[in-house]
């Protein structure tokens, strides 16, 4: 009897240890699986997760500048329950980024639990979309704005395939976005391609990809971006103006007032780099587009300058501010 009790207790202990061990392993693994050392997910991993926020880097750089890092970090902090996907052309499935070789910005971002670094596999993402034939026929050497148009195409395909919110990498998030299908007004004339969001396989995104190919003009700045989205929006309903700061509904697509993301207009982009007597509250905004393409003077965020952009960094991307702006000794680079 005593022997049977010992055997029973031993089996119970064994199963308990096996249960604890299995709970510590990755899903589907018991004894043979090891955790992947790669800091980014595969396409299959992405497909299995709910829609989140998408950023795209179409250059090969693996050292994001401070504004890019701030954009991703602020989105992750403002949307802690959403996956933040940063697709980077410089990454691939053979890229090895360990703690010693990883650039400071990527190291800080990858440490955030809801930020995922992924390779931008452009042609693979264009599969089963109207964009694939265009991409295979294109000659990058003859394209005036190749990086821009590939970015324009990639954001359409990614939102179509996975759903979620696309943001440019010069957008600082300040308030959660609780909308699903929306476009944003850059001003009272153009719809922006810098921030928009749609559910997976939304017809509007498919129509945009078809228009991208059928009416392609890569030699005109913005023709495949803001002008394309504006054309498609106007094809649905005659959106011409806003009343006060209210948004507009267009066939179940929300068209958001310029105050939501562009409270400081394009022509006044330099105000972000100025000292304000009283800091604006941006009560009507979800995020702020900093118009980086206008910053041809390469104005920087300077520690201790008390500019609007420095205060935004301190508030919404404090890790980026500490690591990339203040530096190790806290005095700036």
Rosetta silent file (secondary structure, phi, psi, omega in degrees, C-alpha in Angstrom):
SEQUENCE: XXXXXXXXXXXXXXXXXXXXXXXXXXXXXXXXXXXXXXXXXXXXXXXXXXXXXXXXXXXXXXXXXXXXXXXXXXXXXXXXXXXXXXXXXXXXXXXXXXXXXXXXXXXXXXXXXXXXXXXXXXXXXXXXXXXXXXXXXXXXXXXXXXXXXXXXXXXXXXXXXXXXXXXXXXXXXXXXXXXXXXXXXXXXXXXXXXXXXXXXXXXXXXXXXXXXXXXXXXXXXXXXXXXXXXXXXXXXXXXXXXXXXXXXXXXXXXXXXXXXXXXXXXXXXXXXXXXXXXXXXXXXXXXXXXXXXXXXXXXXXXXXXXXXXXXXXXXXXXXXXXXXXXXXXXXXX
SCORE:     score description
SCORE:     0.000 S_00000001
   1 L     0.000  -47.870  179.087    0.000    0.000    0.000 S_00000001
   2 H   -61.035  -37.480  179.640    2.773    2.378    1.006 S_00000001
   3 H   -65.311  -40.682  179.613    4.649    1.529   -2.215 S_00000001
   4 H   -65.620  -37.358  177.932    1.598    2.346   -4.352 S_00000001
   5 H   -63.968  -39.379  178.896    1.233    5.701   -2.566 S_00000001
   6 H   -64.166  -42.350  179.103    4.886    6.529   -3.317 S_00000001
   7 H   -63.468  -43.491 -179.863    4.391    5.646   -6.987 S_00000001
   8 H   -62.141  -44.580  178.268    1.231    7.776   -7.126 S_00000001
   9 H   -63.783  -37.902  179.153    2.944   10.741   -5.510 S_00000001
  10 H   -64.212  -43.942  178.757    5.905   10.361   -7.849 S_00000001
  11 H   -64.210  -40.714  178.711    3.688   10.366  -10.946 S_00000001
  12 H   -61.163  -43.771  178.681    1.782   13.399   -9.650 S_00000001
  13 H   -63.657  -40.525  179.853    5.049   15.263   -9.112 S_00000001
  14 H   -61.959  -46.527  179.605    6.285   14.276  -12.579 S_00000001
  15 H   -65.399  -35.770  178.562    3.132   15.552  -14.296 S_00000001
  16 H   -64.489  -43.594  178.326    3.277   18.754  -12.255 S_00000001
  17 H   -64.679  -40.772  179.063    6.870   19.395  -13.334 S_00000001
  18 H   -63.208  -39.308  179.618    5.997   18.630  -16.971 S_00000001
  19 H   -64.158  -46.787  178.906    3.086   21.077  -16.800 S_00000001
  20 H   -61.902  -41.581  179.935    5.244   23.866  -15.380 S_00000001
  21 H   -63.341  -44.199 -178.536    7.957   23.167  -17.975 S_00000001
  22 H   -63.962  -38.478 -179.976    5.488   23.218  -20.862 S_00000001
  23 H   -64.372  -21.864 -179.373    4.004   26.516  -19.683 S_00000001
  24 L   -88.192   -7.435 -178.326    7.501   28.010  -19.864 S_00000001
  25 L   -93.827  161.901  173.981    8.031   26.936  -23.487 S_00000001
  26 L   -61.624  154.686 -179.789    6.840   28.690  -26.650 S_00000001
  27 L   -53.045  133.856  177.372    3.345   27.615  -27.838 S_00000001
  28 L    85.397   -0.077 -177.883    3.405   24.157  -29.415 S_00000001
  29 L  -115.333  142.649  174.753    6.787   23.232  -27.914 S_00000001
  30 L  -122.212  -65.249 -176.821    7.552   20.832  -25.073 S_00000001
  31 L  -113.325  -29.454 -166.817   11.118   19.486  -25.143 S_00000001
  32 L  -100.292  -13.597 -173.383   12.660   20.237  -28.547 S_00000001
  33 L   -87.552  143.447  174.106   11.788   23.858  -29.344 S_00000001
  34 L  -118.179  149.494  177.740   14.058   26.814  -28.661 S_00000001
  35 L   -67.390  139.837 -179.569   13.027   30.453  -28.648 S_00000001
  36 L   -70.210  133.149  179.404   13.913   32.289  -31.834 S_00000001
  37 L   -79.260   -7.757 -175.500   16.790   34.756  -31.361 S_00000001
  38 L   -73.925  140.025 -176.845   15.443   36.997  -34.131 S_00000001
  39 L   -85.802    4.596  179.871   13.972   40.316  -32.942 S_00000001
  40 L  -132.197  159.261 -175.886   11.265   40.399  -35.599 S_00000001
  41 L   -88.479  163.334  173.251    8.322   38.230  -36.563 S_00000001
  42 L   -87.152  169.209  178.958    7.696   36.254  -39.715 S_00000001
  43 H   -59.964  -37.050  178.836    4.834   37.055  -42.087 S_00000001
  44 H   -63.098  -40.016  177.678    2.898   34.107  -40.623 S_00000001
  45 H   -60.525  -43.208 -178.502    3.310   35.537  -37.130 S_00000001
  46 H   -63.244  -44.038 -178.115    1.970   38.893  -38.294 S_00000001
  47 H   -60.603  -28.659 -175.949   -1.036   37.306  -39.993 S_00000001
  48 L   -82.520   -7.057 -176.796   -1.987   35.571  -36.753 S_00000001
  49 L  -103.431  156.320  179.032   -2.174   38.802  -34.766 S_00000001
  50 L   -66.141  160.208 -179.143   -4.917   41.392  -34.577 S_00000001
  51 L   -64.596  147.941 -178.706   -4.575   44.557  -36.628 S_00000001
  52 E  -142.230 -134.651  179.972   -2.418   47.275  -35.144 S_00000001
  53 E  -116.884  138.766 -173.262   -0.292   50.170  -36.344 S_00000001
  54 E  -117.076  130.200  170.609    2.035   49.938  -39.341 S_00000001
  55 E  -120.622  150.419 -177.269    5.232   51.874  -40.062 S_00000001
  56 E  -133.171  133.362  173.850    7.349   51.411  -43.212 S_00000001
  57 E  -121.224  109.865 -175.019   11.039   52.116  -43.912 S_00000001
  58 L   -94.376   -2.277  172.077   11.860   51.734  -47.625 S_00000001
  59 L   -89.970  174.428 -179.002   15.567   52.605  -47.351 S_00000001
  60 L   -88.687    1.461 -173.876   18.199   50.079  -46.241 S_00000001
  61 L   -67.458  142.755  177.704   19.128   51.968  -43.084 S_00000001
  62 L  -115.389    9.719  176.920   19.061   50.067  -39.801 S_00000001
  63 L  -120.990   85.178 -178.008   19.707   53.083  -37.591 S_00000001
  64 L   -59.749  134.627  176.077   16.434   55.022  -37.412 S_00000001
  65 L   -68.312  167.752 -174.518   16.938   58.746  -36.737 S_00000001
  66 H   -53.096  -41.763 -177.092   15.364   60.221  -33.592 S_00000001
  67 H   -65.822  -38.288  177.182   12.066   61.283  -35.207 S_00000001
  68 H   -63.992  -46.965  178.648   11.472   57.797  -36.634 S_00000001
  69 H   -60.158  -41.468  179.540   12.248   56.216  -33.275 S_00000001
  70 H   -64.157  -39.975  179.629    9.957   58.700  -31.541 S_00000001
  71 H   -59.372  -48.485 -178.486    7.108   57.932  -33.946 S_00000001
  72 H   -68.078  -45.168 -179.060    7.266   54.199  -33.243 S_00000001
  73 H   -62.592  -44.978 -178.153    7.809   54.598  -29.494 S_00000001
  74 H   -63.735  -38.685  177.503    4.976   57.102  -29.053 S_00000001
  75 H   -63.199  -40.607 -179.841    2.569   54.841  -30.958 S_00000001
  76 H   -66.568  -37.054 -179.659    3.554   51.911  -28.740 S_00000001
  77 H   -74.514  -39.767 -178.719    3.034   53.945  -25.568 S_00000001
  78 H   -74.289  -29.297 -179.246   -0.275   55.476  -26.632 S_00000001
  79 L  -120.106   67.936 -173.961   -1.578   52.121  -27.932 S_00000001
  80 L   -64.695  -21.329 -178.197   -0.182   49.603  -25.403 S_00000001
  81 L   -97.265    2.521  179.426   -2.661   46.887  -26.404 S_00000001
  82 L  -107.089  142.122  172.103   -2.000   47.109  -30.151 S_00000001
  83 L   -72.422  131.765  178.509    0.895   45.471  -32.014 S_00000001
  84 E  -104.555  111.382 -174.265    3.151   48.131  -33.536 S_00000001
  85 E  -104.006  118.700  179.580    4.709   46.711  -36.708 S_00000001
  86 E  -109.607  102.662 -179.802    7.791   48.432  -38.099 S_00000001
  87 E   -87.128  123.728 -175.952    8.565   47.025  -41.567 S_00000001
  88 E  -125.568  126.928 -179.694   12.165   47.732  -42.585 S_00000001
  89 L   -63.677  -30.862 -178.202   13.707   47.045  -45.980 S_00000001
  90 L   -69.923  -15.802  177.736   17.145   46.669  -44.376 S_00000001
  91 L   -89.949  149.324  169.844   15.991   43.615  -42.436 S_00000001
  92 L  -148.655  175.365 -174.448   15.712   40.148  -43.896 S_00000001
  93 L   -66.393  -11.538  178.739   15.291   36.651  -42.514 S_00000001
  94 L  -102.346   -1.306 -179.436   19.088   36.256  -42.273 S_00000001
  95 L   -68.617  131.064  178.068   19.664   39.503  -40.400 S_00000001
  96 L  -114.722  116.644  179.172   21.215   38.940  -37.007 S_00000001
  97 L  -122.801   98.098  177.383   20.775   41.725  -34.494 S_00000001
  98 L   -94.089  176.306 -174.248   22.128   40.885  -31.066 S_00000001
  99 L   -62.757  -25.664 -177.525   22.265   43.206  -28.076 S_00000001
 100 L   -85.268  -36.696 -176.314   25.839   44.273  -28.862 S_00000001
 101 L   -93.203  -14.428 -176.104   25.491   45.000  -32.598 S_00000001
 102 L   -70.264  131.174  176.158   21.956   46.402  -32.575 S_00000001
 103 L   -56.880  152.845 -174.305   21.757   50.192  -33.075 S_00000001
 104 H   -57.467  -41.487 -178.232   20.601   52.100  -29.989 S_00000001
 105 H   -64.001  -46.372 -179.659   17.245   53.090  -31.504 S_00000001
 106 H   -66.381  -36.871  178.297   16.359   49.542  -32.562 S_00000001
 107 H   -61.038  -43.329 -179.925   17.511   48.163  -29.229 S_00000001
 108 H   -67.176  -41.661 -178.360   15.189   50.554  -27.383 S_00000001
 109 H   -68.824  -43.678 -177.201   12.249   49.842  -29.683 S_00000001
 110 H   -66.878  -19.038  178.382   12.650   46.059  -29.683 S_00000001
 111 L   -76.226  -14.503  178.763   12.618   46.126  -25.869 S_00000001
 112 L   -80.830  132.251 -169.937    9.011   47.368  -25.947 S_00000001
 113 L   -64.897  -24.772 -177.424    6.648   44.422  -25.635 S_00000001
 114 L  -107.559   13.214  176.121    4.247   45.523  -28.392 S_00000001
 115 E  -103.400  130.229 -179.468    6.840   46.648  -30.988 S_00000001
 116 E  -127.552  125.539  178.313    7.792   44.158  -33.696 S_00000001
 117 E   -93.201  126.425 -175.571   10.554   44.691  -36.259 S_00000001
 118 E  -131.821  148.857  175.108    9.814   42.967  -39.548 S_00000001
 119 E   -71.838  136.404  176.822   11.516   42.669  -42.942 S_00000001
 120 L   -86.833   90.559 -179.241    9.812   44.671  -45.699 S_00000001
 121 L   -90.604   81.113 -167.510    9.503   41.935  -48.328 S_00000001
 122 H   -53.274  -54.743 -176.127    7.994   44.188  -50.955 S_00000001
 123 H   -62.965  -37.273  178.768    7.305   41.723  -53.754 S_00000001
 124 H   -64.232  -38.550  179.619    5.892   39.157  -51.333 S_00000001
 125 H   -71.094  -23.956  178.774    3.499   41.727  -49.898 S_00000001
 126 H   -82.585   -8.412  178.031    2.347   42.634  -53.418 S_00000001
 127 L   -56.752  139.602  177.764    1.343   39.027  -54.138 S_00000001
 128 L    63.942   26.482  173.275   -2.382   38.670  -54.914 S_00000001
 129 L  -132.493  162.939  177.174   -2.804   42.429  -55.379 S_00000001
 130 L   -62.770  -15.313 -173.686   -2.935   44.664  -58.500 S_00000001
 131 H   -76.909  -20.029 -173.329    0.475   46.058  -57.487 S_00000001
 132 H   -63.472  -45.637 -179.042    2.528   42.966  -58.341 S_00000001
 133 H   -63.354  -40.571  177.329    2.455   43.416  -62.135 S_00000001
 134 H   -61.174  -45.550 -175.236    3.386   47.094  -61.804 S_00000001
 135 H   -64.296  -40.915 -178.056    6.287   46.298  -59.469 S_00000001
 136 H   -70.917  -25.711  179.538    7.752   43.598  -61.708 S_00000001
 137 H   -88.782  -18.370 -173.738    7.661   45.866  -64.765 S_00000001
 138 L   -68.705  147.418  175.391    9.074   48.946  -63.029 S_00000001
 139 L  -115.583   99.054 -175.331   12.629   50.126  -63.645 S_00000001
 140 H   -53.958  -33.245 -177.761   13.825   51.839  -60.439 S_00000001
 141 H   -64.872  -23.709 -178.845   16.699   53.542  -62.256 S_00000001
 142 H   -99.806    1.345 -178.754   14.187   55.450  -64.388 S_00000001
 143 L   -94.545  126.871 -177.560   11.889   56.382  -61.519 S_00000001
 144 L   -71.025  -38.236 -176.841   12.280   59.884  -60.139 S_00000001
 145 L  -123.613   51.519 -172.448   10.649   59.151  -56.778 S_00000001
 146 H   -59.484  -47.433 -179.289   11.186   55.403  -56.462 S_00000001
 147 H   -60.841  -36.108 -177.934   11.532   55.254  -52.663 S_00000001
 148 H   -71.927  -46.174 -177.043    8.415   57.359  -52.278 S_00000001
 149 H   -70.908  -31.610  175.639    6.209   55.423  -54.705 S_00000001
 150 H   -69.051  -33.639  174.759    7.306   52.058  -53.301 S_00000001
 151 H   -66.723  -43.296  177.631    6.394   53.381  -49.856 S_00000001
 152 H   -58.524  -43.890 -179.374    3.032   54.560  -51.206 S_00000001
 153 H   -68.839  -42.155 -176.616    2.399   51.118  -52.697 S_00000001
 154 H   -62.016  -41.482 -177.582    3.621   49.193  -49.652 S_00000001
 155 H   -66.354  -35.609  176.859    1.317   50.962  -47.213 S_00000001
 156 H   -64.943  -46.058 -177.710   -1.716   50.183  -49.387 S_00000001
 157 H   -65.987  -41.024 -177.219   -0.789   46.507  -49.685 S_00000001
 158 H   -67.589  -42.949  178.178    0.007   46.088  -45.988 S_00000001
 159 H   -67.962  -37.176  176.111   -3.226   47.682  -44.788 S_00000001
 160 H   -61.106  -46.876 -174.231   -5.154   45.647  -47.381 S_00000001
 161 H   -74.319  -40.687 -171.393   -3.564   42.362  -46.281 S_00000001
 162 H  -111.547  -20.523 -173.612   -3.449   42.839  -42.522 S_00000001
 163 L    74.963  162.498  178.630   -5.745   45.716  -41.665 S_00000001
 164 E   124.960 -164.647 -177.461   -4.858   48.412  -39.164 S_00000001
 165 E  -112.802  125.402  173.088   -3.590   51.978  -39.131 S_00000001
 166 E   -91.896  139.068  174.002   -0.723   53.167  -41.307 S_00000001
 167 E  -134.732  140.503  169.971    1.414   56.068  -40.027 S_00000001
 168 L   -65.701  160.287 -178.376    4.345   57.921  -41.545 S_00000001
 169 L   -86.553   19.667  170.790    7.549   57.820  -39.524 S_00000001
 170 L  -126.078   34.059  179.949    7.323   61.528  -38.714 S_00000001
 171 E  -115.522  122.620  177.624    4.067   61.255  -36.781 S_00000001
 172 E  -100.233  119.079 -179.511    4.092   61.574  -32.971 S_00000001
 173 E   -78.508  137.023 -179.912    1.101   59.899  -31.315 S_00000001
 174 L  -129.373  -11.453 -178.084   -0.509   61.784  -28.420 S_00000001
 175 L  -154.784  143.155 -179.031   -3.961   60.169  -27.997 S_00000001
 176 L   -60.939  140.449  174.614   -5.451   56.716  -28.793 S_00000001
 177 L   -98.341  116.702 -175.939   -7.186   56.328  -32.162 S_00000001
 178 L  -105.359   15.632 -179.257  -10.378   54.347  -31.649 S_00000001
 179 L   -97.436  159.512  178.658  -11.551   54.438  -35.274 S_00000001
 180 L  -111.555  -62.794 -176.990  -11.313   51.639  -37.846 S_00000001
 181 L  -103.026  104.181 -175.789  -12.094   52.818  -41.401 S_00000001
 182 E  -152.165  153.112  168.339  -10.879   56.373  -41.836 S_00000001
 183 E  -119.903  160.965 -177.691   -8.982   58.834  -43.984 S_00000001
 184 E  -123.216  137.964  177.447   -7.427   62.056  -42.748 S_00000001
 185 E   -82.999  126.133  176.551   -7.602   65.517  -44.260 S_00000001
 186 L   -76.411  -39.687  172.809   -4.191   67.100  -44.701 S_00000001
 187 L  -152.312 -160.813 -178.093   -5.879   70.432  -45.331 S_00000001
 188 L   -84.276    6.272 -179.671   -9.221   71.473  -46.796 S_00000001
 189 L  -117.019  -38.142 -170.689   -8.155   70.310  -50.263 S_00000001
 190 L  -120.029  142.643  168.398   -6.248   67.032  -49.950 S_00000001
 191 E   -83.571  139.526 -177.744   -6.678   63.733  -48.190 S_00000001
 192 E   -83.565  147.542  170.284   -3.458   62.610  -46.527 S_00000001
 193 E  -105.512    7.159 -178.012   -1.651   59.358  -47.276 S_00000001
 194 E   -84.780  -23.369  176.558    0.459   59.783  -44.124 S_00000001
 195 E  -146.898  122.988  171.823   -2.184   58.406  -41.739 S_00000001
 196 E  -160.649  160.636 -178.698   -5.152   56.209  -42.588 S_00000001
 197 E  -146.312  139.104  178.927   -6.769   53.058  -41.278 S_00000001
 198 E  -148.143  154.463  174.187   -8.952   50.263  -42.663 S_00000001
 199 L   -70.507  161.190 -178.097  -10.103   46.800  -41.760 S_00000001
 200 L   -59.809  134.903  177.522   -8.497   43.861  -43.517 S_00000001
 201 L    61.397   34.918  177.053   -9.483   43.416  -47.186 S_00000001
 202 L   -72.546  137.840 -175.895  -11.503   46.618  -47.265 S_00000001
 203 H   -59.720  -34.384 -178.701  -12.771   47.430  -50.758 S_00000001
 204 H   -60.869  -39.448  178.566  -11.491   51.020  -50.600 S_00000001
 205 H   -66.073  -39.617  177.815   -7.901   49.783  -50.279 S_00000001
 206 H   -63.397  -43.376  178.699   -8.365   47.450  -53.260 S_00000001
 207 H   -62.129  -36.744  178.326   -9.773   50.312  -55.349 S_00000001
 208 H   -65.612  -40.835  178.878   -6.773   52.434  -54.384 S_00000001
 209 H   -65.952  -38.892  177.080   -4.343   49.720  -55.540 S_00000001
 210 H   -64.658  -43.277  178.128   -6.158   49.410  -58.864 S_00000001
 211 H   -63.286  -39.496  179.038   -6.067   53.194  -59.327 S_00000001
 212 H   -52.488  -45.176 -176.504   -2.360   53.180  -58.392 S_00000001
 213 H   -80.155  -45.346 -174.375   -1.593   50.912  -61.363 S_00000001
 214 H   -69.100  -32.350 -176.880   -4.127   52.171  -63.901 S_00000001
 215 L  -118.034   35.588 -173.058   -3.325   55.870  -63.417 S_00000001
 216 L   -65.097  127.408  173.029    0.331   55.587  -62.481 S_00000001
 217 L  -139.930   82.359 -177.317    2.375   58.808  -62.650 S_00000001
 218 L   -71.990   -9.546 -178.532    5.566   58.239  -60.709 S_00000001
 219 L   -87.947   -4.004 -178.518    7.095   61.468  -62.034 S_00000001
 220 L  -111.930  121.970 -178.863    4.640   63.670  -60.123 S_00000001
 221 L   -58.266  126.788  174.527    5.237   64.198  -56.397 S_00000001
 222 L    81.691   -1.987 -175.991    2.321   62.885  -54.356 S_00000001
 223 L   -66.977  -33.273  179.706    0.362   61.539  -57.319 S_00000001
 224 L   -91.755    0.828 -178.509    0.463   57.980  -55.963 S_00000001
 225 L  -116.762 -103.062 -177.960   -0.121   59.160  -52.396 S_00000001
 226 H   -56.206  -40.736 -178.359   -2.324   62.092  -51.293 S_00000001
 227 H   -67.122  -36.324  178.832   -3.695   62.708  -54.781 S_00000001
 228 H   -64.223  -49.864 -178.918   -4.631   59.056  -55.206 S_00000001
 229 H   -63.969  -34.905  177.432   -6.528   58.879  -51.904 S_00000001
 230 H   -65.535  -42.430  178.032   -8.225   62.188  -52.693 S_00000001
 231 H   -59.990  -47.026 -176.906   -9.347   60.871  -56.099 S_00000001
 232 H   -67.094  -36.537  178.313  -10.775   57.688  -54.588 S_00000001
 233 H   -65.663  -45.113 -179.586  -12.538   59.584  -51.804 S_00000001
 234 H   -66.859  -23.290  176.373  -14.152   62.016  -54.250 S_00000001
 235 H   -70.474  -21.547  179.866  -15.310   59.066  -56.340 S_00000001
 236 H   -90.000  -41.267 -179.059  -17.421   57.979  -53.348 S_00000001
 237 L  -161.819  152.066 -176.109  -18.898   61.310  -52.272 S_00000001
 238 L   -80.214   75.335  177.125  -18.388   65.044  -52.882 S_00000001
 239 L   -77.473  116.465 -176.011  -16.439   65.927  -49.751 S_00000001
 240 L  -121.985  -30.579 -175.365  -15.686   69.606  -50.080 S_00000001
 241 L  -153.481  170.827  176.219  -15.564   71.221  -46.645 S_00000001
 242 L  -118.830  153.255  175.081  -15.774   70.756  -42.889 S_00000001
 243 L  -107.785  119.605 -175.661  -18.055   72.411  -40.366 S_00000001
 244 L    55.215 -126.960  177.913  -16.158   73.649  -37.316 S_00000001
 245 L  -116.278   30.814  179.730  -13.895   70.768  -36.226 S_00000001
 246 L   -85.101  146.521  175.817  -16.370   67.987  -36.984 S_00000001
 247 L   -82.122  166.264 -178.667  -15.409   64.936  -39.040 S_00000001
 248 E  -116.613  143.723  175.410  -17.303   63.856  -42.165 S_00000001
 249 E  -104.965  129.590 -179.063  -18.830   60.450  -42.936 S_00000001
 250 E  -128.977   97.048 -179.537  -18.504   59.142  -46.488 S_00000001
 251 L    49.666   53.655  178.158  -20.198   55.771  -47.065 S_00000001
 252 L    67.939   14.571  170.222  -19.114   54.451  -43.650 S_00000001
 253 E  -110.117  123.970  178.804  -15.604   55.878  -44.063 S_00000001
 254 E   -80.366  129.114  176.228  -14.744   58.616  -41.579 S_00000001
 255 E  -109.432  110.616 -167.154  -12.979   61.578  -43.141 S_00000001
 256 E   -88.229  139.978  179.997  -11.159   63.307  -40.297 S_00000001
 257 L   -57.473  146.990  179.527  -10.750   67.059  -39.871 S_00000001
 258 H   -54.334  -26.236  179.835   -7.213   68.459  -40.429 S_00000001
 259 H   -64.187  -21.106 -175.746   -7.005   69.228  -36.703 S_00000001
 260 H   -66.225  -36.133 -177.303   -6.828   65.498  -35.931 S_00000001
 261 L  -135.200  -13.809 -175.614   -3.283   65.076  -37.302 S_00000001
 262 L  -128.164   51.697 -179.634   -2.292   68.360  -38.965 S_00000001
 263 L   -65.343  -27.920  171.812   -3.038   71.145  -36.451 S_00000001
 264 L  -103.302  112.778 -174.846    0.174   72.852  -37.612 S_00000001
 265 L   -69.766  167.164 -174.976   -0.105   73.129  -41.412 S_00000001
 266 H   -52.867  -46.891 -175.732    2.624   72.323  -43.894 S_00000001
 267 H   -65.256  -17.349 -178.548    3.714   75.918  -44.492 S_00000001
 268 H  -110.402   23.974 -175.703    4.308   76.387  -40.745 S_00000001
 269 H   -53.869  -33.082 -176.125    6.297   73.172  -40.139 S_00000001
 270 H   -64.935  -15.517 -178.756    9.203   75.155  -38.607 S_00000001
 271 H   -64.983  -24.381  175.708    6.999   76.053  -35.612 S_00000001
 272 H   -63.749  -24.975 -177.284    7.721   72.607  -34.181 S_00000001
 273 H  -102.711   18.282  178.258   11.341   73.729  -33.823 S_00000001
 274 L  -111.149  160.191  175.275   10.519   77.020  -32.142 S_00000001
 275 L   -87.503  126.135 -179.357   10.086   77.979  -28.480 S_00000001
 276 L   -98.293  139.387  175.967    6.436   78.695  -27.682 S_00000001
 277 L   -62.901  -39.953  175.384    5.437   81.182  -24.988 S_00000001
 278 L  -134.534  121.644 -177.280    2.605   78.804  -24.093 S_00000001
 279 L   -65.807  134.022  178.114    2.694   75.206  -25.310 S_00000001
 280 L   -68.087  152.136 -177.585   -0.374   74.210  -27.350 S_00000001
 281 L   -94.478  -20.892  179.727   -2.607   71.495  -25.892 S_00000001
 282 L    51.805   47.516 -177.147   -3.712   69.896  -29.192 S_00000001
 283 L   -64.872  -24.645 -177.380   -7.036   68.894  -27.637 S_00000001
 284 L   -96.743    9.910 -172.632   -8.553   68.059  -31.027 S_00000001
 285 L  -113.995  146.399  171.629   -5.642   65.897  -32.214 S_00000001
 286 L   -92.948  -33.864 -178.140   -4.802   62.180  -32.109 S_00000001
 287 E  -158.442  169.490 -176.993   -1.250   62.643  -33.380 S_00000001
 288 E  -125.138  123.717  177.031    1.002   65.283  -34.905 S_00000001
 289 E   -90.246  122.078 -172.524    2.554   65.101  -38.366 S_00000001
 290 L   -93.154    6.042  173.411    5.880   66.946  -38.267 S_00000001
 291 L    55.270   50.396 -174.904    6.295   67.400  -42.037 S_00000001
 292 H   -61.445  -30.607 -179.273    9.799   65.963  -42.133 S_00000001
 293 H   -65.818  -16.816  177.442    9.980   66.203  -45.940 S_00000001
 294 H   -86.549  -14.833 -174.453    9.839   69.996  -45.533 S_00000001
 295 L   -82.222   65.389 -178.912   12.781   70.031  -43.116 S_00000001
 296 L   -75.411  -13.542  176.368   15.462   70.605  -45.744 S_00000001
 297 L   -84.081   -3.928  179.199   17.492   72.582  -43.219 S_00000001
 298 L    55.909   45.214  174.904   17.834   69.359  -41.182 S_00000001
 299 L   -62.952  139.974 -175.688   16.688   71.005  -37.980 S_00000001
 300 L  -115.994  162.319  170.661   17.284   68.684  -35.018 S_00000001
 301 L   -80.616  121.844 -175.191   15.797   68.083  -31.617 S_00000001
 302 L  -114.176  127.542  178.474   18.244   69.723  -29.195 S_00000001
 303 L   -62.221  130.243  177.958   18.409   68.856  -25.501 S_00000001
 304 L    84.185    2.753 -177.160   17.641   71.883  -23.344 S_00000001
 305 L   -79.194  -21.367 -178.880   16.305   74.005  -26.216 S_00000001
 306 L    62.190   23.217  175.209   12.727   74.089  -24.821 S_00000001
 307 L   -73.602  165.403  178.785   11.352   73.942  -28.355 S_00000001
 308 H   -59.630  -44.187 -177.219    7.941   72.422  -28.995 S_00000001
 309 H   -66.255  -35.974  177.330    9.467   69.312  -30.568 S_00000001
 310 H   -63.435  -41.349 -179.623   11.807   68.775  -27.613 S_00000001
 311 H   -68.407  -32.589  175.505    8.870   68.916  -25.211 S_00000001
 312 H   -66.427  -42.159  177.253    6.930   66.478  -27.388 S_00000001
 313 H   -60.528  -47.106 -178.556    9.854   64.038  -27.282 S_00000001
 314 H   -58.041  -38.708 -174.281   10.099   64.351  -23.494 S_00000001
 315 H   -82.771  -44.233 -168.101    6.393   63.640  -23.083 S_00000001
 316 H  -107.338  -16.398  174.525    5.584   61.025  -25.722 S_00000001
 317 L  -141.861   64.925 -174.449    8.858   59.220  -26.455 S_00000001
 318 H   -62.101  -31.565  179.530   10.967   59.628  -23.298 S_00000001
 319 H   -69.058  -44.733  175.825   13.220   56.654  -24.055 S_00000001
 320 H   -58.528  -42.458  179.551   14.138   58.018  -27.480 S_00000001
 321 H   -61.293  -45.646 -177.288   14.761   61.393  -25.880 S_00000001
 322 H   -67.365  -43.395 -173.381   17.020   59.934  -23.212 S_00000001
 323 H   -80.720  -45.406 -171.757   18.978   57.596  -25.521 S_00000001
 324 H   -99.612  -22.546 -178.134   19.228   59.566  -28.782 S_00000001
 325 H  -101.694  -52.785  179.455   18.848   63.207  -27.739 S_00000001
 326 H   -73.751  -41.331 -178.123   20.356   63.493  -24.271 S_00000001
 327 L    81.125  177.876 -175.615   22.935   60.743  -24.755 S_00000001
 328 L   -57.348  -36.945 -176.316   24.869   58.852  -22.060 S_00000001
 329 L   -96.251    1.089  175.893   25.956   61.935  -20.135 S_00000001
 330 L    79.321    8.762 -176.620   22.620   63.731  -20.484 S_00000001
 331 L  -107.881    0.141 -178.038   24.035   66.731  -22.342 S_00000001
 332 L    98.071  162.619 -177.948   23.097   65.754  -25.903 S_00000001
 333 L   -68.805    0.000    0.000   25.124   64.270  -28.751 S_00000001
